[in-house]
Every structure is written in structure tokens, then in C-alpha cells.
Coordinates of C-alpha atoms (C1' of nucleotides) in Angstrom, one line a residue:
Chain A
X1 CA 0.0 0.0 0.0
X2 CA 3.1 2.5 -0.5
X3 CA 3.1 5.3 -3.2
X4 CA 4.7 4.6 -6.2
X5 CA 8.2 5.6 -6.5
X6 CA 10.9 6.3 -9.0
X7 CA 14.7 5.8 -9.2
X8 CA 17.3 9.2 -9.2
X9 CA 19.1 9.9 -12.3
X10 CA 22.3 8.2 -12.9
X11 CA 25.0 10.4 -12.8
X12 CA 27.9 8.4 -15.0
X13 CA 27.3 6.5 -17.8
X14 CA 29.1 3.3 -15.8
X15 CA 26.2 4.1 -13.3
X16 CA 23.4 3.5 -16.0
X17 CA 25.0 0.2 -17.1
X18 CA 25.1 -1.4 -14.1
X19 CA 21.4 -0.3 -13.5
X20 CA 20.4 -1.8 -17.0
X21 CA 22.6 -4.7 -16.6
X22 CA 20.7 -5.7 -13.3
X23 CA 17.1 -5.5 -15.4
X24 CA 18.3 -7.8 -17.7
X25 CA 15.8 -11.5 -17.1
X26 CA 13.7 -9.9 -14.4
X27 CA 10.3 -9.7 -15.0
X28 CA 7.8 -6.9 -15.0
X29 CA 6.4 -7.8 -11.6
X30 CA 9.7 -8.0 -10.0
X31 CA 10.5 -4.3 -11.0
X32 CA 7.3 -3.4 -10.7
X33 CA 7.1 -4.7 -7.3
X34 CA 10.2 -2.6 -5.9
X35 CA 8.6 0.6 -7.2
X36 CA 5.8 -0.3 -5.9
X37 CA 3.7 0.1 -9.1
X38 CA 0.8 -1.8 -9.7
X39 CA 0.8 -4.3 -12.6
X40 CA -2.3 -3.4 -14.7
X41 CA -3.6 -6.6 -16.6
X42 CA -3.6 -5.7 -20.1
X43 CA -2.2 -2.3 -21.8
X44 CA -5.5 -1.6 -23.5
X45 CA -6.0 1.6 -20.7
X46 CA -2.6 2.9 -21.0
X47 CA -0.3 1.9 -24.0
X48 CA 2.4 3.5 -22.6
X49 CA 2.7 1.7 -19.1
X50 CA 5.6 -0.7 -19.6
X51 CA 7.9 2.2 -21.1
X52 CA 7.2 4.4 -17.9
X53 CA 7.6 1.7 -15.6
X54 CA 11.1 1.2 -17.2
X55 CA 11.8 5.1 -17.2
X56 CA 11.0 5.0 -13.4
X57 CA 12.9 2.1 -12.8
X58 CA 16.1 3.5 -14.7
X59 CA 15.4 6.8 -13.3
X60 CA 14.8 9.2 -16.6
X61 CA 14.6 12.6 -15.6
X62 CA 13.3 14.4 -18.3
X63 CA 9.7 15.1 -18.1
X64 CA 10.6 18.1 -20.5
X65 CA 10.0 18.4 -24.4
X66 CA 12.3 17.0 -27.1
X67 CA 14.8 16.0 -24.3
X68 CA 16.9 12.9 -24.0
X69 CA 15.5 10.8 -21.4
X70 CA 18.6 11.0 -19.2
X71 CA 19.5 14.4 -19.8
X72 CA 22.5 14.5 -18.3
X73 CA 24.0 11.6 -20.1
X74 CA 22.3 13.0 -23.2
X75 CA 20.5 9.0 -23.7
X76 CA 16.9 8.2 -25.2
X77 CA 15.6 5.3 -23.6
X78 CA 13.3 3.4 -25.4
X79 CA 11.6 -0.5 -25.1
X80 CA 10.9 -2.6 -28.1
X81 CA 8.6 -5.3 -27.7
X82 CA 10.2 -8.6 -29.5
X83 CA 8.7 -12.8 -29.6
X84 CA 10.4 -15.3 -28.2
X85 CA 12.6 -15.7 -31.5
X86 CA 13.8 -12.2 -30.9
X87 CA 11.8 -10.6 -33.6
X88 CA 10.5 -6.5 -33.4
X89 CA 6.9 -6.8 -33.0
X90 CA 5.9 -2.9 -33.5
X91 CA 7.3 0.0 -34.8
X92 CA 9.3 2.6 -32.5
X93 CA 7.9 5.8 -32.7
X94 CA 10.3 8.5 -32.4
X95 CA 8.7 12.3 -32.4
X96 CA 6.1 14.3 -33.9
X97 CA 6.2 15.6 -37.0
X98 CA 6.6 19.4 -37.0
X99 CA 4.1 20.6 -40.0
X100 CA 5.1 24.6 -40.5
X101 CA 8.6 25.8 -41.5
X102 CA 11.2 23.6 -40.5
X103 CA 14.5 24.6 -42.4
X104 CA 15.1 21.0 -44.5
X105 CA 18.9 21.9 -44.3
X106 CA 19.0 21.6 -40.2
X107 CA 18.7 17.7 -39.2
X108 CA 21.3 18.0 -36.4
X109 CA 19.3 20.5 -34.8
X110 CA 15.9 18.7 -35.5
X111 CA 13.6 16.5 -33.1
X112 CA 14.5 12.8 -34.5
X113 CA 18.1 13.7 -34.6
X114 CA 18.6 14.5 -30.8
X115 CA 16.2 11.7 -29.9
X116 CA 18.5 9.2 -32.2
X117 CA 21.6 10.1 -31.8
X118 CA 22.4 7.8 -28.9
X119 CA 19.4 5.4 -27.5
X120 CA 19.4 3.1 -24.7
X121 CA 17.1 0.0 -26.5
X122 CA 15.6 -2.6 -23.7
X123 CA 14.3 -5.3 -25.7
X124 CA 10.8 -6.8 -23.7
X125 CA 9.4 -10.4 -24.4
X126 CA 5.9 -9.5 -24.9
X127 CA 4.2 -12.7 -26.4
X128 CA 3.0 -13.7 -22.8
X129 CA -0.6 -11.7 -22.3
X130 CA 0.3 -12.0 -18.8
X131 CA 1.8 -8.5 -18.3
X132 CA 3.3 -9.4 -15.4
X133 CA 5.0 -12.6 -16.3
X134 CA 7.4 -10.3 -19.2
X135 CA 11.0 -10.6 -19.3
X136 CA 13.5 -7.6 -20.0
X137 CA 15.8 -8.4 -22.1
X138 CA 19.8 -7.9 -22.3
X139 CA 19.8 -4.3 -23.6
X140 CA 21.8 -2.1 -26.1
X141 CA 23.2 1.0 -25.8
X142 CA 23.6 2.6 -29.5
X143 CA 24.5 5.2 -31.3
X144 CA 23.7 4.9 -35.1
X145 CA 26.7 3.5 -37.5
X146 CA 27.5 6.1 -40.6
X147 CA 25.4 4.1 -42.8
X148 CA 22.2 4.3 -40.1
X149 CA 23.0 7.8 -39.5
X150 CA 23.0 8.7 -43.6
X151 CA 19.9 6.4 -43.9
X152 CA 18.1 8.5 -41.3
X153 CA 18.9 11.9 -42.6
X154 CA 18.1 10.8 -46.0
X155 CA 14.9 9.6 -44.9
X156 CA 14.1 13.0 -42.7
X157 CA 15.2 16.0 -45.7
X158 CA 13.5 14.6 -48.4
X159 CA 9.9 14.3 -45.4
X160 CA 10.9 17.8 -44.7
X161 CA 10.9 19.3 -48.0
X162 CA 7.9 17.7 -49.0
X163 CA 6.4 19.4 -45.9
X164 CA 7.7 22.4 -47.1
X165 CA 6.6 22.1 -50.5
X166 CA 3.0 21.7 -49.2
X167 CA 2.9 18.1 -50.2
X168 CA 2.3 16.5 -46.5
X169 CA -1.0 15.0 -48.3
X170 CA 1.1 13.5 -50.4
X171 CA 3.0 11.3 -47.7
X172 CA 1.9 8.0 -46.5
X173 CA 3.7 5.5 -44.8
X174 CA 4.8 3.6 -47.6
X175 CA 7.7 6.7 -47.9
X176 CA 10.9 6.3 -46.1
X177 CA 13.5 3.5 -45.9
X178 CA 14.2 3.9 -42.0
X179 CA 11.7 6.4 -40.6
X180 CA 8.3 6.4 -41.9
X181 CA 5.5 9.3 -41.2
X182 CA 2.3 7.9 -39.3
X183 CA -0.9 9.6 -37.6
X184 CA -0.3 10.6 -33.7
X185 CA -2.9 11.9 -31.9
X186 CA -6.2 11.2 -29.4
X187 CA -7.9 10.1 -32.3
X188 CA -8.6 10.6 -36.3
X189 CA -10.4 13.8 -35.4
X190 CA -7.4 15.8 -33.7
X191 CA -6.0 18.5 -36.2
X192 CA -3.1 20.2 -36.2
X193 CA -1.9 23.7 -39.0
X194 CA -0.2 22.6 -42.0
X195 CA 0.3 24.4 -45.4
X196 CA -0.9 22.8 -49.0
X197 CA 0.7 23.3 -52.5
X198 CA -0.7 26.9 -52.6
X199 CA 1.1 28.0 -49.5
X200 CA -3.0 28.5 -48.2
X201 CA -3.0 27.1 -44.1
X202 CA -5.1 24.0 -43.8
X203 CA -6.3 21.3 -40.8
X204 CA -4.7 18.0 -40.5
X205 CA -4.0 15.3 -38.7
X206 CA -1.2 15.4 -36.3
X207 CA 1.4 13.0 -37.6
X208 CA 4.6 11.7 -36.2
X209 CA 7.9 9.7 -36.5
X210 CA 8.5 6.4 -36.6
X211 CA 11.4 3.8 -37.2
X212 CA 10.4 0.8 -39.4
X213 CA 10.7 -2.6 -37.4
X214 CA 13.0 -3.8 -39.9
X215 CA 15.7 -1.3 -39.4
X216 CA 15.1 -1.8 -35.2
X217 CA 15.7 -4.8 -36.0
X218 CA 19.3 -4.4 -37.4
X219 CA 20.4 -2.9 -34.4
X220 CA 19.2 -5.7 -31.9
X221 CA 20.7 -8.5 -34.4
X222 CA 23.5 -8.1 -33.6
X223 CA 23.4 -8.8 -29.8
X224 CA 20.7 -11.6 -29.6
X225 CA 22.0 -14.9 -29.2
Chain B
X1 CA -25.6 14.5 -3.9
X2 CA -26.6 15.0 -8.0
X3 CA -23.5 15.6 -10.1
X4 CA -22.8 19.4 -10.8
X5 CA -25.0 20.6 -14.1
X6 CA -24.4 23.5 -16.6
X7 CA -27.2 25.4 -18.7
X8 CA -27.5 24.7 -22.3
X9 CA -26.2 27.8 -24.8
X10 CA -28.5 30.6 -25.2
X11 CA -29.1 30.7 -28.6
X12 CA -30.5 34.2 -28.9
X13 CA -30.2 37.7 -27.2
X14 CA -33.4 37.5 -26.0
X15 CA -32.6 34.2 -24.4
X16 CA -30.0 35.1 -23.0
X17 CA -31.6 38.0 -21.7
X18 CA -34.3 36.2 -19.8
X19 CA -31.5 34.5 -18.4
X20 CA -29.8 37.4 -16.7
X21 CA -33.2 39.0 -15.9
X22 CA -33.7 36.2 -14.0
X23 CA -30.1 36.3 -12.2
X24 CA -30.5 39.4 -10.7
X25 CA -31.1 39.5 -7.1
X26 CA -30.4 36.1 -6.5
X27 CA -28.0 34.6 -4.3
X28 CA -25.2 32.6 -5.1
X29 CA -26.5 30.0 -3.0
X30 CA -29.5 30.3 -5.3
X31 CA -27.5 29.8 -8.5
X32 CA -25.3 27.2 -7.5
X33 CA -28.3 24.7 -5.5
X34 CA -30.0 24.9 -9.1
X35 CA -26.9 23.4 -10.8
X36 CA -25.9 21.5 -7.7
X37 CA -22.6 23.2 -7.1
X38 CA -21.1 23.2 -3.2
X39 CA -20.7 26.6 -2.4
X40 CA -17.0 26.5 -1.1
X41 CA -16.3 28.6 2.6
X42 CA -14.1 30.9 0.7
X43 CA -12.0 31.8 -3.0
X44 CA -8.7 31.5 -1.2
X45 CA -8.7 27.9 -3.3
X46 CA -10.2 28.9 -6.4
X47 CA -10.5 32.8 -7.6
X48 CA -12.4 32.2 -10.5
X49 CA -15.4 29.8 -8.9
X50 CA -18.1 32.6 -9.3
X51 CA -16.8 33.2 -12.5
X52 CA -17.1 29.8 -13.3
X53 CA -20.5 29.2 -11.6
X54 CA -22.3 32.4 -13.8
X55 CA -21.1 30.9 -17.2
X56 CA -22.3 27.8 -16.2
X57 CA -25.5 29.3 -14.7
X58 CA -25.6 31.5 -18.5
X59 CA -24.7 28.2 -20.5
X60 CA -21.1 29.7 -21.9
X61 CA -19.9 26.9 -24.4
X62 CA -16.5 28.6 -25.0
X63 CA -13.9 26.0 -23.4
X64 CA -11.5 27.3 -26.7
X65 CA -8.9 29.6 -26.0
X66 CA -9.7 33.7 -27.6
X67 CA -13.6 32.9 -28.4
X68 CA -16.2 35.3 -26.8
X69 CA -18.1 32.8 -24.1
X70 CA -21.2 32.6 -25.8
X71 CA -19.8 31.7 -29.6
X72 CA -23.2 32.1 -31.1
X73 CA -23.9 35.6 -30.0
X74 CA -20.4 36.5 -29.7
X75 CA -20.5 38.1 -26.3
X76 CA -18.3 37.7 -23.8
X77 CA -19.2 37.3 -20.2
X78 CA -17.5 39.1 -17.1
X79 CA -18.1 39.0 -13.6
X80 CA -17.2 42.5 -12.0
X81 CA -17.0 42.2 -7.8
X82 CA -18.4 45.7 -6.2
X83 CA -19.4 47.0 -2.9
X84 CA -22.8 47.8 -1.5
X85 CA -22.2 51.5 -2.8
X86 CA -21.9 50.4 -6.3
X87 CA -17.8 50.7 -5.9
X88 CA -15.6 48.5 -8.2
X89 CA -13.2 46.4 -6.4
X90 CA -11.2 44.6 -8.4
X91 CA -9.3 45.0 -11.8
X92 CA -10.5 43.2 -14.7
X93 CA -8.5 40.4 -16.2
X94 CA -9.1 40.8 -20.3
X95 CA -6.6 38.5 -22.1
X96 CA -2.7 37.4 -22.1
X97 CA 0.0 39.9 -23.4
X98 CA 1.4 38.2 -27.0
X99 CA 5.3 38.7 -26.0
X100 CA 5.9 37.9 -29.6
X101 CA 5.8 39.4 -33.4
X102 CA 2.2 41.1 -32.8
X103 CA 1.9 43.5 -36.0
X104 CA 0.8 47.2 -34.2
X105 CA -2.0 47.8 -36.4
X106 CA -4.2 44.4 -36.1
X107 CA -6.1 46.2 -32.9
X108 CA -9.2 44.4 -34.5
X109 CA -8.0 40.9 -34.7
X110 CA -6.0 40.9 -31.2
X111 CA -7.3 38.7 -28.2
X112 CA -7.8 42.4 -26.8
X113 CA -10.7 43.7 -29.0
X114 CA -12.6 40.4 -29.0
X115 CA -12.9 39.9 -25.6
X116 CA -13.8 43.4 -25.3
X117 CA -16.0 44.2 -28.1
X118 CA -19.1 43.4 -26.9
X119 CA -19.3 42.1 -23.1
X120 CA -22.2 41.1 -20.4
X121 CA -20.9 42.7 -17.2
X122 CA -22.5 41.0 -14.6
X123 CA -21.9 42.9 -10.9
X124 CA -21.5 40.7 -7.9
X125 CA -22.2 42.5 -4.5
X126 CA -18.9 40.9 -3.1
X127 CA -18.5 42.7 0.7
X128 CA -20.4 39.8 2.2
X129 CA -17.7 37.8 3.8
X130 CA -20.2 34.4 3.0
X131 CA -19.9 33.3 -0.5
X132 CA -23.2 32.1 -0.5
X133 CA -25.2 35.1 0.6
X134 CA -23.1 37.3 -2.0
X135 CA -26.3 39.0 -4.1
X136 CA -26.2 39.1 -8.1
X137 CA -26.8 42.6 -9.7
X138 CA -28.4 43.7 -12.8
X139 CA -26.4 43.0 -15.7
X140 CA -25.2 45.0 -18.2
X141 CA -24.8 44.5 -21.5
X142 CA -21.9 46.7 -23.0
X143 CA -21.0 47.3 -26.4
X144 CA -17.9 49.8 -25.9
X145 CA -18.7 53.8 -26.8
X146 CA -16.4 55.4 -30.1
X147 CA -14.7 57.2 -27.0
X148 CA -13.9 54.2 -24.9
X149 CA -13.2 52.3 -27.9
X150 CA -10.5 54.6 -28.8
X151 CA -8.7 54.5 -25.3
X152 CA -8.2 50.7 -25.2
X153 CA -7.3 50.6 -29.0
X154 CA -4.5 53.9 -27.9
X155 CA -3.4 52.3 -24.9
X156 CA -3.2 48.6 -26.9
X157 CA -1.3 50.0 -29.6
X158 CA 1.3 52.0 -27.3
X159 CA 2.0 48.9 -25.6
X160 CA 2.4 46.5 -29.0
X161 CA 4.2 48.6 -30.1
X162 CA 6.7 49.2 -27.3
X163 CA 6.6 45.3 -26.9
X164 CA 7.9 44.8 -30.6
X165 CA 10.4 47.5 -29.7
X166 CA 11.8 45.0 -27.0
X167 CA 10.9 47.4 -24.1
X168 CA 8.3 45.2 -22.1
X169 CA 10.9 45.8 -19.5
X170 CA 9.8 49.1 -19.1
X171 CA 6.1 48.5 -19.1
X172 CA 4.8 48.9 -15.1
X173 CA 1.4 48.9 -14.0
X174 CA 1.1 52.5 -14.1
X175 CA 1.4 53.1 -18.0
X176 CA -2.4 53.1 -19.5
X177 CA -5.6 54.9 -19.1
X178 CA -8.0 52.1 -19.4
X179 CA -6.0 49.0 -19.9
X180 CA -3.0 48.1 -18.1
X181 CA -0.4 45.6 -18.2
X182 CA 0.0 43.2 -14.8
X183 CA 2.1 40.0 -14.4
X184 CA -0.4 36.8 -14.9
X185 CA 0.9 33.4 -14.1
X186 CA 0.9 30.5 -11.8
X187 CA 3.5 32.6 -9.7
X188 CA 6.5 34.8 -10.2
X189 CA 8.5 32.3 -11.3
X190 CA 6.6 31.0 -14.2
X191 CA 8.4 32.2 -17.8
X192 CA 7.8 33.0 -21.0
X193 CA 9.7 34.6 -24.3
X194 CA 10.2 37.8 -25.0
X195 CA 13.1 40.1 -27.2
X196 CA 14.9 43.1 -25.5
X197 CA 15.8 46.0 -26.9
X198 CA 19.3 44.1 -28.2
X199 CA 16.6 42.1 -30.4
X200 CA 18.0 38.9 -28.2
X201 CA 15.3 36.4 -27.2
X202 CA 15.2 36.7 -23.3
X203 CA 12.8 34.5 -20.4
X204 CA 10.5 37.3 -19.0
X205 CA 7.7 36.6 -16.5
X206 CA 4.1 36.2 -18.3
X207 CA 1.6 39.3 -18.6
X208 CA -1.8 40.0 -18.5
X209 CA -4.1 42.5 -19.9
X210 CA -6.7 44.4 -17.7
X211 CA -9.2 46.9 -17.0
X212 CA -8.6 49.7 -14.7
X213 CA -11.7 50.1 -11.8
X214 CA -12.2 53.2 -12.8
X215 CA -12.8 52.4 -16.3
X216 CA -15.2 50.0 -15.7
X217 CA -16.6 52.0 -12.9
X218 CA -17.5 54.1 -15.6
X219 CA -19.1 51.0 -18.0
X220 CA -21.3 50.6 -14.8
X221 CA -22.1 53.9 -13.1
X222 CA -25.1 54.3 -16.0
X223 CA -27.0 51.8 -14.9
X224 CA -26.4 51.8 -10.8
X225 CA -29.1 53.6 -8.8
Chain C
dC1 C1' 1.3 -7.5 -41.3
dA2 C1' 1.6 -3.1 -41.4
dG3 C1' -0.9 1.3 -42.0
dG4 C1' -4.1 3.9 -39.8
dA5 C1' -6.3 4.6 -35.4
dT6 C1' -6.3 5.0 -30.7
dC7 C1' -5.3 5.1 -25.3
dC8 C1' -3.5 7.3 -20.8
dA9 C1' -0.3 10.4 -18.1
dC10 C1' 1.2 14.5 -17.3
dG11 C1' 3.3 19.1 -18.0
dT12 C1' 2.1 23.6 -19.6
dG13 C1' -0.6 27.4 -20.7
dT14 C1' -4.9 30.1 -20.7
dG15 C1' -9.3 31.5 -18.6
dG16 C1' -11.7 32.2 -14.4
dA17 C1' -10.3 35.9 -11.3
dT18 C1' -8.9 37.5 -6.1
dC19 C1' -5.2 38.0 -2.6
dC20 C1' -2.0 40.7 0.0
dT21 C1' 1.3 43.9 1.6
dA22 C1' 4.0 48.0 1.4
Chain D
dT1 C1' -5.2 51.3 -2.8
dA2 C1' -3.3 49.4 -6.4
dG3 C1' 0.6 46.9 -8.2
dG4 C1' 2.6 42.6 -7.9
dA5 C1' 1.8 37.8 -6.8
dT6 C1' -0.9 34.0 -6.7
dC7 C1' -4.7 30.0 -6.9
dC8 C1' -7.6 26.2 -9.3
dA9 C1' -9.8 24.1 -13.4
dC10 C1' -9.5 22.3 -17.6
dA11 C1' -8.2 22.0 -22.5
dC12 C1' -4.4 20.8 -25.3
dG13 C1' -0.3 18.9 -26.9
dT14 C1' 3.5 15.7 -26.4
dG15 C1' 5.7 11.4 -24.7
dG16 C1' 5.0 6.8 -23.5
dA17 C1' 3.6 3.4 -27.0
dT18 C1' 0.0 -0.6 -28.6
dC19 C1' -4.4 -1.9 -30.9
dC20 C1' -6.9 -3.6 -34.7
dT21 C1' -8.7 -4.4 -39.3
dG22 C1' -8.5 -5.1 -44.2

DNA sequence: CAGGATCCACGTGTGGATCCTA
DNA sequence: TAGGATCCACACGTGGATCCTG
């Protein structure tokens, strides 16, 4: 019956490996059982329960906007649901889109870029429906290779200038080798400003970021046995 | 023990008139046993619950940010505290300051002039120490005279245009005849963007437009016996 | 199986204003 | 007495993601 509670930041990086390192094979009740969260049965009320119980447990501190998770290692955490074979099992979204005047020449200053450039991945078992029974898996702390990074950027200017251009209508999520653009909001009827072809302001749906699982999974490959 | 209830919108001036024929005199205890609202002991937790209580009582169906509280008529509704002599008490909060890029001559689409262009002033005999037994007044319904139109569009357009001249430092309290600019936030440490007079984008506490007493004082005095 | 739709938490900002002290 | 400070409610947007049909 105690409150829920969260772990401090890690100060050094060695501090956040030996904190991951010690997730690794528990299960979502055993970590959730320190904290002192309760397990909810199914996600269907709150999607985003099994990433904040990991944020708590690994003690993010960013509750701010566009900011690494651990800001002052400058890490994104993020958990990627995988089967028993190891296989990505959902896409990873990343950040919204921004839909009015982004300059298409400024990727290292933009929203995917700082959320990419170095991210803490925690692999989850998620086949069990049994919330409580999921393992974490050995996780991977990353930072894109050239050929990731180039794929990303690619990916990002040419979604930019078609944004600029006016030709968000144009985009589905067939576009884009790494990233891809999806809806992202409460529901098909949240809007958000955009511009069209004639430069006129128009409603749309709120869109966002996402990686592809198939180039997640090239970065966990590597590492599962 | 019946959940708390709001009027439909009025979907004429004459309705709505009925409406705040039928206010006048009453207590808040009145208003609020209709809708099934607790009268709380005092405002010290909540400023704006009589506010809040009269639009429901009215049927405002403005939750939107810069709308007039009744969308259909476009009026907006203010409630304006004053003694058993008829005395104003209190300034009148209108609208936030825009800190950024406002062009000096769009008086008539700024947050300012819409709130203000036609309003229902409804007085609230506020000495009695007892929320409940606080008496409604006769409303007014004000559309502002050439004269006081000009002397809110003056004093707007000196401050804009000091503003986009980075000197919102040098704004106090005591610059305007009608309006006046006052800090309006959660508290003084609460933040927002500004430039100074360098051009440089600096953090400057957020500010509020409002209506001097005696301004309103003067909205009112016509109609006061 | 993946594109389109959706769900909750929570921080922030605006709208409703009044409080409080020099 | 009025200028500076402050209080709550609630809508909205972003961050955490997963759901669910053709």
C-alpha cells in the first residue's frame, strides 16, 4: 500500500550500465514490485505503461519536451517489444512531425536527430498476455553507425521538404527506408496547422515519427544470441 | 448529492436576456443549489469559482482559448466584484499579453478587442464575507462607446508597439488609461519569451491585460441607482 | 502485417479571477 | 489602494507506446 516511486538519475554512464545490466531476465512484476507500481492486466488503458515503468525504474529525468530521457547523459531510452525468436513486434515511434517551417537543411538540430543520436534500447518479451510474467531483455546502448545515420537523414530532408513544398498529403507510410510518417494523436479527429501546395494554411492530422521494425531490427541482431 | 450541471447555450439575445433578468437578485447560494454546485467557505482555493459558476449558470460553451463565451452571439461574459455603494473592487483580467511578433496595427483581430467588443458585465455584491449570501446585480450588456473604444485601441497599440520594440521591460502597471499591463501566471516564477531591446530572445515573467476600476466603474455607473 | 487509429499520463498554458502587503 | 503575486480548473499537446482491421 506504499506510493509509487521512482529511481534518481544516474550520474555516469558506468552508473546507468550497471542499473540496466541488473534489469536484464527480471520480470515486469519483480520491477514493478520494488517501485511499488501496480501491474495493470492488459495495456488496453494505458499503452504507454511498460515504457514508464522502465523510465522510473532506470530513473529518466526528463519530463521536459524534445529532451533525451537521461538528460545528463544525453540517452533516449526506449523499449521494443520482441517474440520469443527475438523478432521487433511494433514500430518505434520517435517524435512528432513538426508541420510549419522547418528549415530541411538543419537535421542535427531537429527532433528525431537528438532523440537518435544515442538510444538506450531494452528489448521486452511480450508474447505472454500475462503483463506481469514479461521478461527484459539484455539491452543495447547505441548510437547509429555512418550508414544508419546517412539512412536516417536521407529519410528526414527529403519528409521535410515535401512538408515544405505543401505536399504532406502526399505522404503516406509507404515513404521512407528507416523512418516512416504515421498519424499521432487522441484520435482521427485531432487537427493540427499545415500548409498545401498553394502555401494556403489548412487542418490535418497530427502526424509523427516512426522507425520501421526492420531497421530496429538491425540494431538488436547483432546482440541476440 | 446530483453531479454538478451547466445550462445549455442561449441561442438568442433575448434568451440570453431572460436568463440574466432572472439572475438578478439572486444569491449565489441560489445559482449554485439549481446546478448542484457546493458553495465553497471561501476563494482563497479557487479565484475564478463565481466566474465559473455564472457561465455555467448562463450556458457559456467557450472552453476554446480567444472565443467570446457565448460563440453564437459572440459576447463575452464578465463578472465584476463591487461593494454595496456600487464601488468597483477589483481589476478586470481581459486576455494574455502576446510577447511575440504582434503587427501594431491588427487592434481588430487581437485577443484584446474580441474579448472586449461586446461584453455582459454581470456585478456581484462581493462585501459579504459568506460566498453564499453574496447577491447578483443587474447585468449589463456593454458594447464599448467610439470614445472608450479609442482608449483601449491607444493604450493597446502604445503597448504593441513598445513590446515589438523590446521594451516590455519598461512597461509597469502604471502606463495606460484604461487598460493596463500586470504580471499573470501560476507565480512569479513562471516564464515566457520575449526580445529586449538588443533584439536577443530573453525568459521574462508572463503578462496580462486588464481593466482599470475606474474604467469599468464608468461602464457601470449608467445603470447603478 | 503493417498502415491507420487510438489510449493514458502529465506538463504547460490560458481562462476564471482574487489575494496581499508595502 | 493598487501593483505585484498567486490560486484552481481544464483544454491541449507531447511522450510513453500498442491496438486492430483489411
Amino acid at each position: 500500500m506504499q506510493a509509487p516511486q521512482r529511481r534518481p538519475a544516474p550520474e555516469t554512464e558506468t552508473e546507468l550500465q550497471q542499473r540496466y545490466h541488473s534489469l536484464a531476465g527480471q520480470r515486469i512484476a519483480d520491477i514493478a514490485g520494488e517501485l511499488h507500481w501496480p501491474v495493470p492486466d492488459n495495456l488496453h488503458s494505458n499503452k504507454g505503461w511498460q515504457g514508464q515503468l522502465l523510465e522510473a525504474a532506470l530513473g529518466c529525468d526528463a519530463a521536459s519536451k524534445s529532451e533525451p530521457d537521461f538528460t545528463l547523459l544525453d540517452i533516449e531510452l526506449k523499449t521494443i517489444p520482441i517474440d520469443s525468436h527475438g523478432k521487433v513486434l511494433e514500430s518505434t515511434y520517435v517524435c512528432i512531425v513538426p508541420l510549419s517551417h522547418t528549415p530541411a537543411d538543419a537535421w542535427q538540430h531537429s527532433c528525431a536527430y537528438k532523440k537518435l543520436k544515442r538510444v538506450l534500447w531494452i528489448p521486452l518479451m511480450s508474447e505472454s498476455v500475462d503483463i506481469a510474467e514479461r521478461i527484459i531483455g539484455t539491452a543495447i546502448l547505441w548510437t547509429p553507425t555512418t550508414q544508419q545515420m546517412a539512412m536516417l537523414q536521407s529519410d528526414w530532408q527529403e519528409f521535410t521538404s515535401m512538408i515544405n513544398l505543401g505536399q504532406l498529403q502526399d505522404i503516406t507510410s509507404k515513404h521512407g527506408d528507416a523512418l516512416q510518417i504515421r498519424p499521432k494523436g487522441a484520435d482521427a479527429k485531432a487537427l493540427s496547422e499545415t500548409i498545401n501546395a498553394q502555401g494556403e494554411t489548412i487542418q490535418t492530422m497530427p502526424r509523427g515519427y516512426y522507425l520501421r521494425p526492420g531497421f530496429t531490427q538491425n540494431i538488436l541482431k547483432s546482440c541476440l544470441y
